GROMACS .gro file of C-alpha atoms in nm:
model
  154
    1UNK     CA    1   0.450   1.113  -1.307
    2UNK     CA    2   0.682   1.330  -1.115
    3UNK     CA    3   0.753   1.726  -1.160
    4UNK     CA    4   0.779   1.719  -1.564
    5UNK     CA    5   0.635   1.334  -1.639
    6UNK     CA    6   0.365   1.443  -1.405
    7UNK     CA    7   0.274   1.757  -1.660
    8UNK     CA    8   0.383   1.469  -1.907
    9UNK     CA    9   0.092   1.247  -1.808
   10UNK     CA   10  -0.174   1.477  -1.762
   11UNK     CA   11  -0.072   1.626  -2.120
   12UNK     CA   12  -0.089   1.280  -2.279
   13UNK     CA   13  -0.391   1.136  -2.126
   14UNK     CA   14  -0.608   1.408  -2.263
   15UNK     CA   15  -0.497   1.255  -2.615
   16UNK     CA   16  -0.497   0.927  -2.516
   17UNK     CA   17  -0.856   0.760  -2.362
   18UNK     CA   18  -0.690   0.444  -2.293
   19UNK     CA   19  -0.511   0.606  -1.969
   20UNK     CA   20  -0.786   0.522  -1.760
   21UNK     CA   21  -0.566   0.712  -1.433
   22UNK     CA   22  -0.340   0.945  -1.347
   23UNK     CA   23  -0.113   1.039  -1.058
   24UNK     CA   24   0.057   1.394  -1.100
   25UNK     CA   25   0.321   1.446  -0.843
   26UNK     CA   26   0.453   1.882  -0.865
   27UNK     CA   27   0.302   1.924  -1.197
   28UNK     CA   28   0.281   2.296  -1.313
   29UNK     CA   29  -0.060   2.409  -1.391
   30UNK     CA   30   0.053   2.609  -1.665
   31UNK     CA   31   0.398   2.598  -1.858
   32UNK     CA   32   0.392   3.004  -1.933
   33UNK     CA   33   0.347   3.047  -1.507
   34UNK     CA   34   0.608   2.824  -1.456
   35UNK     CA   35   0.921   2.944  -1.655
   36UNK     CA   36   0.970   3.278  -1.459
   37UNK     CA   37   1.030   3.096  -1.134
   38UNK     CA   38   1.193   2.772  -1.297
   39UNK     CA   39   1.474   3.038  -1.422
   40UNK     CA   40   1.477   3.206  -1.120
   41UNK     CA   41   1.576   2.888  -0.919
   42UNK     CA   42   1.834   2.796  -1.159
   43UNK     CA   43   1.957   3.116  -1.236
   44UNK     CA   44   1.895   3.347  -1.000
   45UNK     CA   45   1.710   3.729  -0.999
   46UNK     CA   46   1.910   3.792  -1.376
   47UNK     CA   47   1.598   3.537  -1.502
   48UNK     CA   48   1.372   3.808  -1.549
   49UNK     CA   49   1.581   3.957  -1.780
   50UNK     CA   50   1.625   3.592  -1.963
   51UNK     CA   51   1.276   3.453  -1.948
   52UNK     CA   52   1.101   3.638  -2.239
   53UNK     CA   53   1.408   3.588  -2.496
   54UNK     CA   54   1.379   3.252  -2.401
   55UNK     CA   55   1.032   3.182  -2.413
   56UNK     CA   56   1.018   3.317  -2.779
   57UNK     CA   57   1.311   3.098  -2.854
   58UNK     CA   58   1.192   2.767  -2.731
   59UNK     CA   59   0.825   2.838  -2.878
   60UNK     CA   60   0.984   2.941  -3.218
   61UNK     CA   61   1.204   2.589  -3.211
   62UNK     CA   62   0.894   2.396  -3.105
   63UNK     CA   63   0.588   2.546  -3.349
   64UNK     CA   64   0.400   2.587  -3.024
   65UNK     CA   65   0.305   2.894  -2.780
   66UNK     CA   66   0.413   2.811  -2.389
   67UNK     CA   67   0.069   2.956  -2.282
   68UNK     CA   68  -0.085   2.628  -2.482
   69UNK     CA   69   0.102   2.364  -2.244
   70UNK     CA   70  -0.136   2.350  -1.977
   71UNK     CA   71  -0.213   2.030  -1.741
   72UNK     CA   72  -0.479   2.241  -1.564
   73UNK     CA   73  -0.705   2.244  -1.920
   74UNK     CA   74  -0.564   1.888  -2.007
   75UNK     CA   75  -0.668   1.788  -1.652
   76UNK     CA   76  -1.053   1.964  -1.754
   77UNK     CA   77  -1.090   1.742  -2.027
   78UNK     CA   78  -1.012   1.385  -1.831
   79UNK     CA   79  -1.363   1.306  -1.777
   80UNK     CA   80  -1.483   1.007  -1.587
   81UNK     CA   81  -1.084   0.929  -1.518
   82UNK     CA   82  -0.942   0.975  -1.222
   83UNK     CA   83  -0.697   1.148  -1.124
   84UNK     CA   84  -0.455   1.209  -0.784
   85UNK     CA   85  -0.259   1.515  -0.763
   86UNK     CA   86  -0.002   1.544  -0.492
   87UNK     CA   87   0.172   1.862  -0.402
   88UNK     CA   88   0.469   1.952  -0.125
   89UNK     CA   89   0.319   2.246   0.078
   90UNK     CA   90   0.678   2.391   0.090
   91UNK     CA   91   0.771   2.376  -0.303
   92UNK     CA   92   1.014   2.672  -0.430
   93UNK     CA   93   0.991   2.553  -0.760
   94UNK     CA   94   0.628   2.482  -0.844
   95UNK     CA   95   0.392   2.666  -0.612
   96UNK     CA   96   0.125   2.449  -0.393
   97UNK     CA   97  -0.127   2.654  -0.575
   98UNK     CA   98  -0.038   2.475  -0.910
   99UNK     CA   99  -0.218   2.168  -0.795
  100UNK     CA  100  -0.503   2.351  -0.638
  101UNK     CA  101  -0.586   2.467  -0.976
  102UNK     CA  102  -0.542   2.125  -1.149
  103UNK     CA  103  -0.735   1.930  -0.893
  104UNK     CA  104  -1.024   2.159  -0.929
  105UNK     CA  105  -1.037   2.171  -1.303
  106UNK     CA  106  -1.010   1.771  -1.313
  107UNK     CA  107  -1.453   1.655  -1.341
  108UNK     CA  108  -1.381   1.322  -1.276
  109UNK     CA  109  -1.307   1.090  -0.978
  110UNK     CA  110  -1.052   1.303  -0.786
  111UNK     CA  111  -0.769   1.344  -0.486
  112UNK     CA  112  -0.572   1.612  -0.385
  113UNK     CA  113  -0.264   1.540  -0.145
  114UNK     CA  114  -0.087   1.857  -0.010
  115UNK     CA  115   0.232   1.689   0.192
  116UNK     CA  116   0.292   1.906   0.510
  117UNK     CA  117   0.670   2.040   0.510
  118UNK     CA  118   0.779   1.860   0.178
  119UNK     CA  119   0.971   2.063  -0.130
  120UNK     CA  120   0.946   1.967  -0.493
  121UNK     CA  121   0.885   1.611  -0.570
  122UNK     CA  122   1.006   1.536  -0.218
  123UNK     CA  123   0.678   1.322  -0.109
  124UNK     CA  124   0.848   0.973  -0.193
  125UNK     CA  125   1.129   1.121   0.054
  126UNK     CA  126   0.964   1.281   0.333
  127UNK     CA  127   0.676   1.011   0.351
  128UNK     CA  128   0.773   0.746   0.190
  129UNK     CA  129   0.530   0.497   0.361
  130UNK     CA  130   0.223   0.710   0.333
  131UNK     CA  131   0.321   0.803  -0.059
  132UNK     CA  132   0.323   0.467  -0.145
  133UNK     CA  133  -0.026   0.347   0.014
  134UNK     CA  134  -0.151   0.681  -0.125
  135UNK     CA  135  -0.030   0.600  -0.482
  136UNK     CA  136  -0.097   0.220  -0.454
  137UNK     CA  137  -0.470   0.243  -0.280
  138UNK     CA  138  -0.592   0.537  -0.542
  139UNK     CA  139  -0.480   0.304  -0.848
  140UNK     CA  140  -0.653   0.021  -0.716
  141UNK     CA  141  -0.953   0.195  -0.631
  142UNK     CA  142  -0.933   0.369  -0.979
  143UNK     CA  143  -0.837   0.038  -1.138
  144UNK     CA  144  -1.020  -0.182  -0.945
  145UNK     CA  145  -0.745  -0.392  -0.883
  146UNK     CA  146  -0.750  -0.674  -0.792
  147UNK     CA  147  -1.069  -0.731  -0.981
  148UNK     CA  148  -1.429  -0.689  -0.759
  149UNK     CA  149  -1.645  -1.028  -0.826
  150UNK     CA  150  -1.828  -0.871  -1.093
  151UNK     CA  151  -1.410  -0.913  -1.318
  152UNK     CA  152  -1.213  -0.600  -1.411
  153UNK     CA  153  -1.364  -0.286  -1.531
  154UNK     CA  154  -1.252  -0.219  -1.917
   0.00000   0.00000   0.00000
């Protein structure tokens, strides 16, 4: 997943044990770190003023505190499963540090792929060739597709 489906992923495949691998492309670590700056790029410096009203808004329409929306504890609880993270060093949005944090809470089989001079979600853009090895190899490898002589892992 990208930005949002990459949170998305992580999020779900702590619930779900039959997503055996992840890739998380500009995931937040954290939903409550990343609504202050998501404002702010939208709306400019008045978001500071905005952010708590809305925070207490959204959590009161969903049943659910922001601080509890967290990929970096989802990506804790993976496991054995693997998991790439990939990250534009230059990303106003979500900062680098985001995936930092996710790649070292993840236990499991892991990558971490910081893409020099790229903004958010910008990787399938500013290396398009190199994403898409990246994303293709670490599946296989984490699939083991196509199936070793010994047949597919299940």
């Amino acid at each position: 997943g990208i930005s949002m489906g990459a949170a998305t992923a992580l999020l779900a495949a702590e619930l779900d044990a039959g997503i055996r691998a992840i890739a998380a492309d500009s995931s937040y670590a954290s939903l409550a770190d990343m609504i202050a700056p998501g404002l702010r790029m939208f709306v400019g410096p008045s978001a500071r003023w905005f952010a708590p009203l809305i925070v207490r808004f959204g959590e009161a329409m969903i049943g659910i505190r922001a601080s509890d929306i967290s990929p970096e504890r989802s990506a804790a609880k993976l496991g054995d499963r693997a998991l790439l993270v990939i990250h534009g060093e230059s990303d106003d949005l979500t900062h680098p540090n985001s995936a930092t944090r996710i790649y070292e809470a993840a236990t499991g089989p892991k990558e971490l792929w910081v893409v020099p001079a790229c903004g958010h979600s910008q990787g399938p853009v500013v290396s398009p060739v190199e994403y898409k090895q990246r994303v293709n190899g670490f599946f296989q490898r984490a699939l083991d597709w196509p199936p070793s002589e010994h047949g597919r892992r299940d």
